[in-house]
């Protein structure tokens, strides 16, 4: 498997076919792990860092975490490749821009990614389409077991898995669910969700995680507490309490729009379609905003000749690195915006 | 100087080295904001924010702070406070006292791990004579904490301490 094989299709998590995919885009779980005998990365010498990277890479490749595993050496990879991996949610922005020996292992149709030498020695991630937290946990737990059989993870009985940042210590788990909440945004009730999330000690972020805005009404909700609760409890909170409640709110808001504000809703949706099908220059921000409205239109049965998969693919493929990989050359400014607009018109089937 | 893309005054100046060639860009705010490749690092990492927040609320900002230093990696508590990242796994022991209030703040009052335990966990522990005893006691402690039976937990903790000292 090569990196270039990834460019032309959507990642597994964007298939748009998982359970409750009309609201839940994806379920993600990550585990932070460190290897005994090496300092955390802020205090790791260059030589140790390189040694650690080789050791973890060899272990991952030998442990057969998936049928096919691709390992990318990020210190050697070109900028564009690293950006591509960020856009596919396989590495963090921080991991792309960091320096020194580091990499990422990708397997299982992009459901598994293991960042090596990010903030912690290992950041294991499983990303799945729709609401699939149990499946994600089962998968990541098995990967963790396989790696743990070969690597001596830093662990203390009192504090659990030891991490570079004390906010991750204990289980080292972060559960994130990405939601599409256009109706709550339109009805102005999204603030309520934020407040409730805050009360439950959950973080709300944008499409690309830390420090990003919620463009196109896509929100990531994740836990902050990692100590004093079991993995099952943390996942259970999401599965039984948080997510069903938010889905219910969003459905309610969608019904309200559909019943009481039908014309305004149709106007929004068809304006989005009109622009997407005719514009010649598109920024990524406007694209996400419009695709969000189109997605809502499809989910509410207002648009029938476009499927969800097409919209999800466009969310991914209209991003800068994907556009440039697709074109096979560097695109900047208006060139890039023109290429984006063209791709959208092609995929939506009207010129 | 004018923006490379339009005629507005350039306020953002970028230098990029590519294949040994230096490329300079001069852009106005508006054009610069549309450069999507690698936007400037304007965002604070969330852990830094969290740590700052937790520090500010845990009374650790006050004077009379500890001068503790980790013998293994050499990081001082002061340094940790500045960037929010620990230097090695031994820091959790070296700064146990200082970290405890911070952890409680960050984790809804929790003080002990109750989740997954590595199967090979014995390997990473210091060797102890009463190993089986200790392992059993620690398991019981984790269970007691999980069930919020703090009276039992306190007793178990004392027993563990004793066992460790005898070692």
Short mmCIF file of C-alpha atoms in Angstrom, two decimals:
data_model
loop_
_atom_site.label_atom_id
_atom_site.label_comp_id
_atom_site.label_asym_id
_atom_site.label_seq_id
_atom_site.Cartn_x
_atom_site.Cartn_y
_atom_site.Cartn_z
CA UNK A 1 0.00 0.00 0.00
CA UNK A 2 1.29 3.42 -0.93
CA UNK A 3 0.30 6.81 0.33
CA UNK A 4 -0.92 7.79 -3.14
CA UNK A 5 -3.50 4.99 -2.97
CA UNK A 6 -5.33 7.01 -0.36
CA UNK A 7 -5.99 10.11 -2.42
CA UNK A 8 -8.86 9.16 -4.65
CA UNK A 9 -11.37 7.67 -2.28
CA UNK A 10 -12.96 8.64 0.98
CA UNK A 11 -11.63 7.37 4.28
CA UNK A 12 -13.62 4.68 6.05
CA UNK A 13 -14.91 7.18 8.58
CA UNK A 14 -16.48 9.29 5.83
CA UNK A 15 -18.35 6.45 4.16
CA UNK A 16 -21.52 7.87 5.65
CA UNK A 17 -22.94 4.42 6.22
CA UNK A 18 -22.42 3.80 9.91
CA UNK A 19 -25.22 3.69 12.50
CA UNK A 20 -27.03 7.01 12.99
CA UNK A 21 -24.92 8.54 10.23
CA UNK A 22 -27.54 11.23 9.60
CA UNK A 23 -26.15 12.95 12.69
CA UNK A 24 -23.01 11.04 13.72
CA UNK A 25 -20.19 11.34 11.19
CA UNK A 26 -17.61 9.27 13.02
CA UNK A 27 -16.52 7.66 16.29
CA UNK A 28 -12.92 7.92 17.35
CA UNK A 29 -10.99 6.46 20.27
CA UNK A 30 -7.35 7.09 20.98
CA UNK A 31 -4.98 5.73 23.61
CA UNK A 32 -1.81 7.46 24.81
CA UNK A 33 1.08 5.14 25.67
CA UNK A 34 4.75 5.57 26.54
CA UNK A 35 7.58 3.07 26.59
CA UNK A 36 9.57 2.45 29.76
CA UNK A 37 13.26 3.21 29.63
CA UNK A 38 12.87 6.33 27.48
CA UNK A 39 12.13 9.85 28.66
CA UNK A 40 8.98 11.57 27.44
CA UNK A 41 9.63 13.39 24.19
CA UNK A 42 10.24 16.88 25.60
CA UNK A 43 13.25 15.38 27.44
CA UNK A 44 14.32 12.82 24.88
CA UNK A 45 17.68 13.20 23.14
CA UNK A 46 17.78 13.13 19.33
CA UNK A 47 19.50 9.76 19.40
CA UNK A 48 16.99 8.28 21.84
CA UNK A 49 14.12 9.68 19.86
CA UNK A 50 15.40 8.02 16.70
CA UNK A 51 16.05 4.74 18.54
CA UNK A 52 12.56 4.82 20.01
CA UNK A 53 10.97 5.49 16.63
CA UNK A 54 12.75 2.52 15.05
CA UNK A 55 11.85 0.24 17.92
CA UNK A 56 8.15 1.17 17.89
CA UNK A 57 7.99 1.00 14.08
CA UNK A 58 9.52 -2.49 14.04
CA UNK A 59 7.16 -3.63 16.80
CA UNK A 60 4.08 -2.33 14.99
CA UNK A 61 5.08 -3.94 11.71
CA UNK A 62 5.86 -7.27 13.39
CA UNK A 63 2.75 -7.27 15.57
CA UNK A 64 0.51 -7.50 12.49
CA UNK A 65 -2.03 -5.00 13.82
CA UNK A 66 -3.92 -5.20 10.53
CA UNK A 67 -3.91 -7.16 7.25
CA UNK A 68 -2.00 -4.40 5.53
CA UNK A 69 -0.03 -1.79 7.41
CA UNK A 70 1.55 1.27 5.85
CA UNK A 71 4.26 3.08 7.79
CA UNK A 72 5.10 6.66 6.84
CA UNK A 73 8.34 8.22 8.04
CA UNK A 74 7.13 11.76 8.66
CA UNK A 75 10.57 13.28 9.09
CA UNK A 76 11.23 12.35 5.44
CA UNK A 77 7.73 12.84 3.99
CA UNK A 78 7.04 15.95 1.86
CA UNK A 79 4.83 18.72 3.28
CA UNK A 80 1.96 17.84 1.00
CA UNK A 81 1.87 14.20 2.15
CA UNK A 82 1.83 15.24 5.77
CA UNK A 83 -0.98 17.70 5.08
CA UNK A 84 -2.89 14.94 3.29
CA UNK A 85 -2.66 12.76 6.38
CA UNK A 86 -3.98 15.61 8.54
CA UNK A 87 -6.93 16.07 6.20
CA UNK A 88 -7.71 12.36 6.48
CA UNK A 89 -7.53 12.60 10.30
CA UNK A 90 -4.71 10.06 10.38
CA UNK A 91 -2.28 12.41 12.11
CA UNK A 92 -2.69 15.59 14.15
CA UNK A 93 -1.66 19.03 12.90
CA UNK A 94 0.93 19.05 15.64
CA UNK A 95 2.41 15.78 14.39
CA UNK A 96 2.62 17.16 10.85
CA UNK A 97 4.52 20.28 11.85
CA UNK A 98 6.69 18.81 14.63
CA UNK A 99 10.33 18.03 14.07
CA UNK A 100 12.55 15.03 14.66
CA UNK A 101 12.16 11.28 14.20
CA UNK A 102 8.47 10.46 14.03
CA UNK A 103 5.99 8.53 11.95
CA UNK A 104 2.57 7.02 11.56
CA UNK A 105 1.35 3.49 10.93
CA UNK A 106 -1.93 3.15 9.05
CA UNK A 107 -3.96 -0.03 8.73
CA UNK A 108 -7.38 -1.59 8.48
CA UNK A 109 -8.65 0.59 5.63
CA UNK A 110 -7.56 3.69 7.56
CA UNK A 111 -9.55 2.69 10.63
CA UNK A 112 -6.32 2.31 12.60
CA UNK A 113 -3.54 4.85 12.85
CA UNK A 114 -0.67 4.89 15.30
CA UNK A 115 1.27 8.11 15.65
CA UNK A 116 4.82 7.47 16.82
CA UNK A 117 6.61 10.20 18.80
CA UNK A 118 3.77 12.69 18.92
CA UNK A 119 3.18 14.17 22.39
CA UNK A 120 3.46 10.65 23.78
CA UNK A 121 5.59 7.83 22.37
CA UNK A 122 2.46 6.22 20.94
CA UNK A 123 -0.94 7.62 20.13
CA UNK A 124 -3.08 4.73 18.96
CA UNK A 125 -6.29 5.72 17.19
CA UNK A 126 -9.29 3.91 15.78
CA UNK A 127 -11.71 5.88 13.63
CA UNK A 128 -15.01 4.48 12.40
CA UNK A 129 -18.01 5.69 10.47
CA UNK A 130 -21.18 6.62 12.37
CA UNK A 131 -21.77 5.70 15.99
CA UNK A 132 -19.60 2.62 16.55
CA UNK A 133 -17.95 3.16 19.91
CA UNK A 134 -18.09 -0.46 21.06
CA UNK A 135 -16.59 -1.66 17.82
CA UNK A 136 -13.92 1.02 18.02
CA UNK A 137 -13.04 0.05 21.59
CA UNK A 138 -12.87 -3.64 20.76
CA UNK A 139 -10.55 -2.89 17.85
CA UNK A 140 -8.25 -0.51 19.68
CA UNK A 141 -8.07 -2.70 22.77
CA UNK A 142 -6.88 -5.60 20.62
CA UNK A 143 -4.21 -3.41 18.97
CA UNK A 144 -3.10 -2.17 22.39
CA UNK A 145 -2.83 -5.78 23.65
CA UNK A 146 -0.71 -6.78 20.66
CA UNK A 147 1.68 -3.87 21.15
CA UNK A 148 1.80 -4.32 24.89
CA UNK A 149 2.97 -7.90 24.44
CA UNK A 150 6.13 -6.48 22.86
CA UNK A 151 6.55 -3.06 24.47
CA UNK A 152 6.86 -2.33 28.17
CA UNK A 153 4.39 0.53 28.63
CA UNK A 154 4.98 3.03 31.43
CA UNK A 155 2.32 2.26 34.02
CA UNK A 156 1.83 2.83 37.73
CA UNK A 157 -0.83 1.12 39.84
CA UNK A 158 -1.95 4.45 41.27
CA UNK A 159 -1.83 6.67 38.19
CA UNK A 160 -2.37 4.09 35.45
CA UNK A 161 -0.77 4.67 32.05
CA UNK A 162 1.74 7.49 32.47
CA UNK A 163 1.52 10.27 29.89
CA UNK A 164 3.54 13.38 29.08
CA UNK A 165 0.59 15.59 29.97
CA UNK A 166 -1.13 14.81 33.29
CA UNK A 167 -4.50 15.59 31.70
CA UNK A 168 -4.24 12.25 29.84
CA UNK A 169 -2.97 10.05 32.67
CA UNK A 170 -4.84 6.94 33.83
CA UNK A 171 -6.61 5.28 30.95
CA UNK A 172 -4.93 7.58 28.42
CA UNK A 173 -8.20 7.39 26.55
CA UNK A 174 -9.87 10.07 24.48
CA UNK A 175 -13.25 9.29 23.00
CA UNK A 176 -14.42 11.73 20.30
CA UNK A 177 -17.64 11.64 18.39
CA UNK A 178 -18.02 13.88 15.36
CA UNK A 179 -21.50 15.23 14.88
CA UNK A 180 -23.25 17.16 12.16
CA UNK A 181 -25.65 19.57 13.87
CA UNK A 182 -26.95 21.99 11.23
CA UNK A 183 -30.50 22.24 12.57
CA UNK A 184 -29.41 23.07 16.12
CA UNK A 185 -27.21 25.76 14.63
CA UNK A 186 -30.03 27.20 12.51
CA UNK A 187 -32.50 27.21 15.38
CA UNK A 188 -29.88 28.81 17.62
CA UNK A 189 -30.03 26.02 20.19
CA UNK A 190 -26.47 24.84 19.73
CA UNK A 191 -25.36 26.91 22.73
CA UNK A 192 -27.48 24.69 24.95
CA UNK A 193 -25.55 21.68 23.76
CA UNK A 194 -22.26 23.42 24.49
CA UNK A 195 -23.39 24.32 27.98
CA UNK A 196 -24.60 20.79 28.72
CA UNK A 197 -21.35 19.34 27.37
CA UNK A 198 -19.34 21.67 29.56
CA UNK A 199 -21.28 20.61 32.61
CA UNK A 200 -20.47 17.02 31.80
CA UNK A 201 -16.77 17.86 31.51
CA UNK A 202 -16.71 17.28 27.78
CA UNK A 203 -14.82 19.34 25.22
CA UNK A 204 -16.43 20.62 22.01
CA UNK A 205 -14.15 21.28 19.04
CA UNK A 206 -14.23 21.80 15.29
CA UNK A 207 -13.64 19.41 12.42
CA UNK A 208 -9.88 19.24 12.84
CA UNK A 209 -9.69 18.91 16.60
CA UNK A 210 -7.73 21.15 18.90
CA UNK A 211 -8.03 24.84 18.27
CA UNK A 212 -10.14 24.62 15.13
CA UNK A 213 -13.48 26.26 14.49
CA UNK A 214 -16.64 24.31 13.92
CA UNK A 215 -16.85 25.01 10.19
CA UNK A 216 -19.88 23.64 8.40
CA UNK A 217 -21.69 22.71 11.62
CA UNK A 218 -19.38 19.74 12.26
CA UNK A 219 -18.55 19.33 15.94
CA UNK A 220 -16.30 16.95 17.83
CA UNK A 221 -17.30 16.10 21.37
CA UNK A 222 -14.72 14.41 23.57
CA UNK A 223 -14.02 13.46 27.18
CA UNK A 224 -11.53 15.35 29.34
CA UNK A 225 -11.42 13.06 32.35
CA UNK A 226 -9.10 10.08 31.96
CA UNK A 227 -8.38 9.13 35.58
CA UNK A 228 -10.70 7.44 38.08
CA UNK A 229 -13.09 6.00 35.51
CA UNK A 230 -12.80 2.78 33.55
CA UNK A 231 -12.72 2.79 29.76
CA UNK A 232 -16.16 1.19 29.78
CA UNK A 233 -17.58 3.94 31.97
CA UNK A 234 -16.14 6.69 29.79
CA UNK A 235 -17.45 5.08 26.61
CA UNK A 236 -20.76 4.26 28.30
CA UNK A 237 -21.33 7.91 29.17
CA UNK A 238 -21.08 8.78 25.50
CA UNK A 239 -23.10 5.86 24.23
CA UNK A 240 -25.96 5.96 26.70
CA UNK A 241 -26.13 9.56 27.87
CA UNK A 242 -24.39 12.25 25.86
CA UNK A 243 -24.76 11.23 22.23
CA UNK A 244 -28.38 9.94 22.29
CA UNK A 245 -29.43 13.20 23.95
CA UNK A 246 -27.73 15.39 21.36
CA UNK A 247 -29.10 13.27 18.51
CA UNK A 248 -32.58 13.67 19.98
CA UNK A 249 -32.14 17.48 20.17
CA UNK A 250 -30.90 17.62 16.59
CA UNK A 251 -33.78 15.48 15.33
CA UNK A 252 -36.23 17.68 17.18
CA UNK A 253 -34.69 20.81 15.65
CA UNK A 254 -34.80 19.20 12.19
CA UNK A 255 -38.49 18.37 12.62
CA UNK A 256 -39.20 21.93 13.72
CA UNK A 257 -37.48 23.28 10.61
CA UNK A 258 -39.33 20.82 8.42
CA UNK A 259 -42.77 21.51 9.86
CA UNK A 260 -42.71 25.18 10.78
CA UNK A 261 -40.09 26.70 8.52
CA UNK A 262 -40.32 24.58 5.39
CA UNK A 263 -39.79 27.37 2.88
CA UNK A 264 -36.87 28.87 4.78
CA UNK A 265 -35.32 25.40 5.01
CA UNK A 266 -35.81 24.69 1.30
CA UNK A 267 -34.39 28.10 0.49
CA UNK A 268 -31.23 27.38 2.49
CA UNK A 269 -30.79 23.94 0.95
CA UNK A 270 -31.42 24.98 -2.63
CA UNK A 271 -29.23 28.07 -2.36
CA UNK A 272 -26.44 25.73 -1.28
CA UNK A 273 -27.12 23.44 -4.24
CA UNK A 274 -27.29 26.40 -6.62
CA UNK A 275 -23.96 27.79 -5.51
CA UNK A 276 -22.23 24.41 -5.40
CA UNK A 277 -23.42 23.64 -8.93
CA UNK A 278 -22.55 26.99 -10.48
CA UNK A 279 -19.73 28.71 -8.65
CA UNK A 280 -16.36 28.98 -10.38
CA UNK A 281 -14.27 29.85 -7.32
CA UNK A 282 -14.77 28.20 -3.95
CA UNK A 283 -12.92 28.61 -0.64
CA UNK A 284 -12.78 25.58 1.65
CA UNK A 285 -14.76 27.41 4.29
CA UNK A 286 -17.63 28.24 1.95
CA UNK A 287 -17.54 24.68 0.62
CA UNK A 288 -18.01 23.19 4.08
CA UNK A 289 -20.77 25.66 4.88
CA UNK A 290 -22.67 24.80 1.70
CA UNK A 291 -22.03 21.05 1.89
CA UNK A 292 -23.41 21.13 5.42
CA UNK A 293 -26.70 22.59 4.17
CA UNK A 294 -26.81 20.14 1.27
CA UNK A 295 -26.20 17.26 3.68
CA UNK A 296 -29.09 18.43 5.84
CA UNK A 297 -31.28 18.70 2.73
CA UNK A 298 -30.52 15.09 1.79
CA UNK A 299 -31.14 13.85 5.33
CA UNK A 300 -34.50 15.61 5.44
CA UNK A 301 -35.55 14.26 2.04
CA UNK A 302 -35.55 17.70 0.39
CA UNK A 303 -32.82 16.68 -2.09
CA UNK A 304 -33.21 13.29 -3.71
CA UNK A 305 -30.71 13.02 -6.55
CA UNK A 306 -27.51 13.38 -4.50
CA UNK A 307 -26.40 10.74 -2.00
CA UNK A 308 -24.74 11.18 1.36
CA UNK A 309 -21.58 9.42 0.26
CA UNK A 310 -20.97 12.01 -2.46
CA UNK A 311 -21.28 14.83 0.05
CA UNK A 312 -18.98 13.11 2.54
CA UNK A 313 -16.41 12.50 -0.17
CA UNK A 314 -16.53 16.13 -1.20
CA UNK A 315 -15.88 17.21 2.39
CA UNK A 316 -12.62 15.28 2.19
CA UNK A 317 -11.54 15.74 -1.42
CA UNK A 318 -12.03 19.52 -1.57
CA UNK A 319 -9.33 20.13 1.03
CA UNK A 320 -6.07 21.77 -0.11
CA UNK A 321 -3.71 18.78 -0.05
CA UNK A 322 -6.27 16.46 -1.64
CA UNK A 323 -6.95 18.93 -4.44
CA UNK A 324 -3.25 19.30 -5.13
CA UNK A 325 -2.56 15.55 -5.01
CA UNK A 326 -5.45 15.03 -7.38
CA UNK A 327 -4.17 17.70 -9.78
CA UNK A 328 -0.63 16.39 -9.46
CA UNK A 329 0.80 19.86 -8.94
CA UNK A 330 0.92 22.73 -6.52
CA UNK A 331 -2.19 24.91 -6.62
CA UNK A 332 -2.46 28.24 -4.91
CA UNK A 333 -4.97 31.05 -4.55
CA UNK A 334 -7.54 31.28 -7.35
CA UNK A 335 -6.09 28.23 -9.10
CA UNK A 336 -6.91 26.11 -6.10
CA UNK A 337 -10.33 27.68 -5.62
CA UNK A 338 -11.12 27.09 -9.29
CA UNK A 339 -10.02 23.44 -9.06
CA UNK A 340 -12.21 23.03 -5.98
CA UNK A 341 -15.26 24.53 -7.69
CA UNK A 342 -14.68 22.31 -10.71
CA UNK A 343 -14.40 19.13 -8.67
CA UNK A 344 -17.65 19.98 -6.87
CA UNK A 345 -19.49 20.60 -10.15
CA UNK A 346 -18.17 17.33 -11.55
CA UNK A 347 -19.20 15.28 -8.53
CA UNK A 348 -22.61 16.87 -8.28
CA UNK A 349 -23.20 16.01 -11.91
CA UNK A 350 -24.00 19.37 -13.44
CA UNK A 351 -21.70 21.70 -15.37
CA UNK B 1 5.23 47.13 -0.19
CA UNK B 2 2.20 45.83 -2.02
CA UNK B 3 0.58 42.41 -1.73
CA UNK B 4 1.70 39.82 -4.32
CA UNK B 5 -1.88 38.95 -5.15
CA UNK B 6 -3.73 42.27 -5.03
CA UNK B 7 -2.86 45.92 -4.61
CA UNK B 8 -3.45 46.24 -0.89
CA UNK B 9 -0.49 46.91 1.42
CA UNK B 10 1.37 43.71 2.37
CA UNK B 11 1.36 43.01 6.08
CA UNK B 12 2.34 39.33 6.11
CA UNK B 13 5.80 38.34 4.93
CA UNK B 14 6.68 34.68 4.50
CA UNK B 15 9.99 33.08 3.61
CA UNK B 16 10.07 29.50 2.50
CA UNK B 17 13.15 27.45 1.62
CA UNK B 18 12.37 24.88 -1.07
CA UNK B 19 15.06 22.77 -2.77
CA UNK B 20 17.67 25.21 -1.55
CA UNK B 21 15.86 28.15 -3.12
CA UNK B 22 14.51 30.93 -0.98
CA UNK B 23 10.98 31.96 -1.87
CA UNK B 24 9.58 35.16 -0.43
CA UNK B 25 5.92 36.02 -0.26
CA UNK B 26 4.39 39.33 0.67
CA UNK B 27 0.67 39.32 1.28
CA UNK B 28 -2.09 41.45 2.71
CA UNK B 29 -4.05 40.09 5.68
CA UNK B 30 -6.90 38.96 3.48
CA UNK B 31 -4.81 37.03 0.96
CA UNK B 32 -2.69 35.55 3.75
CA UNK B 33 -5.76 34.18 5.47
CA UNK B 34 -6.66 32.20 2.36
CA UNK B 35 -3.29 30.44 2.36
CA UNK B 36 -4.59 27.15 3.60
CA UNK B 37 -1.50 24.96 3.63
CA UNK B 38 -0.11 25.65 7.05
CA UNK B 39 -1.83 28.44 8.82
CA UNK B 40 0.31 30.16 11.44
CA UNK B 41 0.21 28.54 14.84
CA UNK B 42 -2.30 30.88 16.37
CA UNK B 43 -3.92 28.27 18.55
CA UNK B 44 -2.79 27.21 21.97
CA UNK B 45 -2.57 23.46 22.37
CA UNK B 46 -5.45 22.28 24.50
CA UNK B 47 -3.25 20.61 27.10
CA UNK B 48 -1.45 23.86 27.75
CA UNK B 49 -4.76 25.62 28.22
CA UNK B 50 -6.00 22.87 30.49
CA UNK B 51 -2.85 22.82 32.55
CA UNK B 52 -2.89 26.59 32.92
CA UNK B 53 -6.50 26.44 33.95
CA UNK B 54 -5.91 23.65 36.41
CA UNK B 55 -2.84 25.38 37.85
CA UNK B 56 -4.70 28.61 38.34
CA UNK B 57 -7.40 26.86 40.33
CA UNK B 58 -5.35 24.51 42.41
CA UNK B 59 -3.50 27.10 44.47
CA UNK B 60 -0.20 26.08 42.92
CA UNK B 61 0.43 29.54 41.59
CA UNK B 62 1.07 30.87 45.06
CA UNK B 63 4.46 31.54 46.48
CA UNK B 64 6.36 29.03 48.57
CA UNK B 65 6.35 26.55 45.76
CA UNK B 66 8.35 23.39 45.82
CA UNK B 67 11.83 23.26 44.35
CA UNK B 68 11.47 19.55 43.58
CA UNK B 69 13.52 18.18 40.70
CA UNK B 70 13.19 14.74 39.12
CA UNK B 71 16.40 12.78 39.54
CA UNK B 72 15.80 10.75 36.42
CA UNK B 73 15.18 13.38 33.73
CA UNK B 74 16.25 16.52 35.57
CA UNK B 75 13.05 18.47 35.01
CA UNK B 76 12.00 20.81 37.81
CA UNK B 77 8.45 21.40 38.94
CA UNK B 78 8.91 24.96 37.79
CA UNK B 79 9.73 23.83 34.25
CA UNK B 80 6.73 21.52 34.16
CA UNK B 81 4.51 24.38 35.26
CA UNK B 82 5.73 26.46 32.34
CA UNK B 83 5.02 24.08 29.48
CA UNK B 84 2.56 21.60 30.96
CA UNK B 85 4.48 18.52 29.87
CA UNK B 86 6.35 16.12 32.11
CA UNK B 87 9.86 14.90 31.26
CA UNK B 88 9.63 11.20 32.09
CA UNK B 89 7.44 8.61 33.76
CA UNK B 90 9.41 8.92 37.02
CA UNK B 91 8.04 12.47 37.40
CA UNK B 92 4.77 11.05 38.63
CA UNK B 93 6.65 9.74 41.66
CA UNK B 94 9.05 12.68 42.02
CA UNK B 95 6.20 15.20 41.98
CA UNK B 96 3.48 13.02 43.47
CA UNK B 97 2.63 15.56 46.15
CA UNK B 98 2.56 18.51 43.79
CA UNK B 99 0.66 16.65 41.09
CA UNK B 100 -2.11 15.30 43.29
CA UNK B 101 -4.21 18.47 43.57
CA UNK B 102 -3.70 19.17 39.88
CA UNK B 103 -4.86 15.71 38.90
CA UNK B 104 -7.91 15.98 41.11
CA UNK B 105 -8.83 19.23 39.41
CA UNK B 106 -8.34 17.82 35.95
CA UNK B 107 -10.12 14.53 36.59
CA UNK B 108 -13.22 15.34 38.62
CA UNK B 109 -11.58 14.62 41.95
CA UNK B 110 -10.12 11.26 40.98
CA UNK B 111 -6.87 10.20 42.61
CA UNK B 112 -6.43 6.60 41.41
CA UNK B 113 -6.54 4.70 38.16
CA UNK B 114 -9.28 2.07 37.86
CA UNK B 115 -9.15 1.18 34.16
CA UNK B 116 -7.18 -1.23 32.03
CA UNK B 117 -3.99 -2.74 33.43
CA UNK B 118 -1.25 -4.02 31.15
CA UNK B 119 -0.99 -7.80 31.21
CA UNK B 120 2.77 -7.54 31.50
CA UNK B 121 2.63 -4.93 34.18
CA UNK B 122 4.92 -6.80 36.56
CA UNK B 123 7.78 -6.19 34.16
CA UNK B 124 7.79 -2.45 34.64
CA UNK B 125 7.66 -2.47 38.44
CA UNK B 126 10.59 -2.31 40.79
CA UNK B 127 11.34 -5.83 42.02
CA UNK B 128 9.65 -6.61 45.34
CA UNK B 129 9.87 -9.59 47.66
CA UNK B 130 6.23 -9.76 48.54
CA UNK B 131 5.26 -9.38 44.96
CA UNK B 132 2.15 -11.53 44.93
CA UNK B 133 0.98 -9.87 48.11
CA UNK B 134 1.52 -6.45 46.67
CA UNK B 135 -0.19 -7.27 43.40
CA UNK B 136 -3.18 -8.66 45.28
CA UNK B 137 -3.32 -5.66 47.62
CA UNK B 138 -3.14 -3.20 44.76
CA UNK B 139 -5.92 -4.97 42.94
CA UNK B 140 -8.06 -4.86 46.05
CA UNK B 141 -7.26 -1.19 46.47
CA UNK B 142 -8.33 -0.41 42.92
CA UNK B 143 -11.56 -2.30 43.52
CA UNK B 144 -12.19 -0.51 46.82
CA UNK B 145 -11.67 2.87 45.18
CA UNK B 146 -13.95 1.91 42.34
CA UNK B 147 -16.66 1.01 44.82
CA UNK B 148 -15.90 4.23 46.71
CA UNK B 149 -15.16 2.26 49.83
CA UNK B 150 -12.59 4.75 51.07
CA UNK B 151 -12.28 3.30 54.55
CA UNK B 152 -11.11 -0.01 53.12
CA UNK B 153 -8.99 1.82 50.56
CA UNK B 154 -7.14 3.71 53.28
CA UNK B 155 -6.45 0.45 55.16
CA UNK B 156 -5.19 -1.21 52.00
CA UNK B 157 -2.99 1.74 51.19
CA UNK B 158 -1.36 1.48 54.62
CA UNK B 159 -0.78 -2.23 54.12
CA UNK B 160 0.79 -1.60 50.72
CA UNK B 161 3.06 1.06 52.18
CA UNK B 162 4.14 -1.32 54.90
CA UNK B 163 4.83 -4.09 52.41
CA UNK B 164 6.86 -1.75 50.26
CA UNK B 165 8.92 -0.53 53.21
CA UNK B 166 9.69 -4.05 54.31
CA UNK B 167 11.11 -4.71 50.91
#
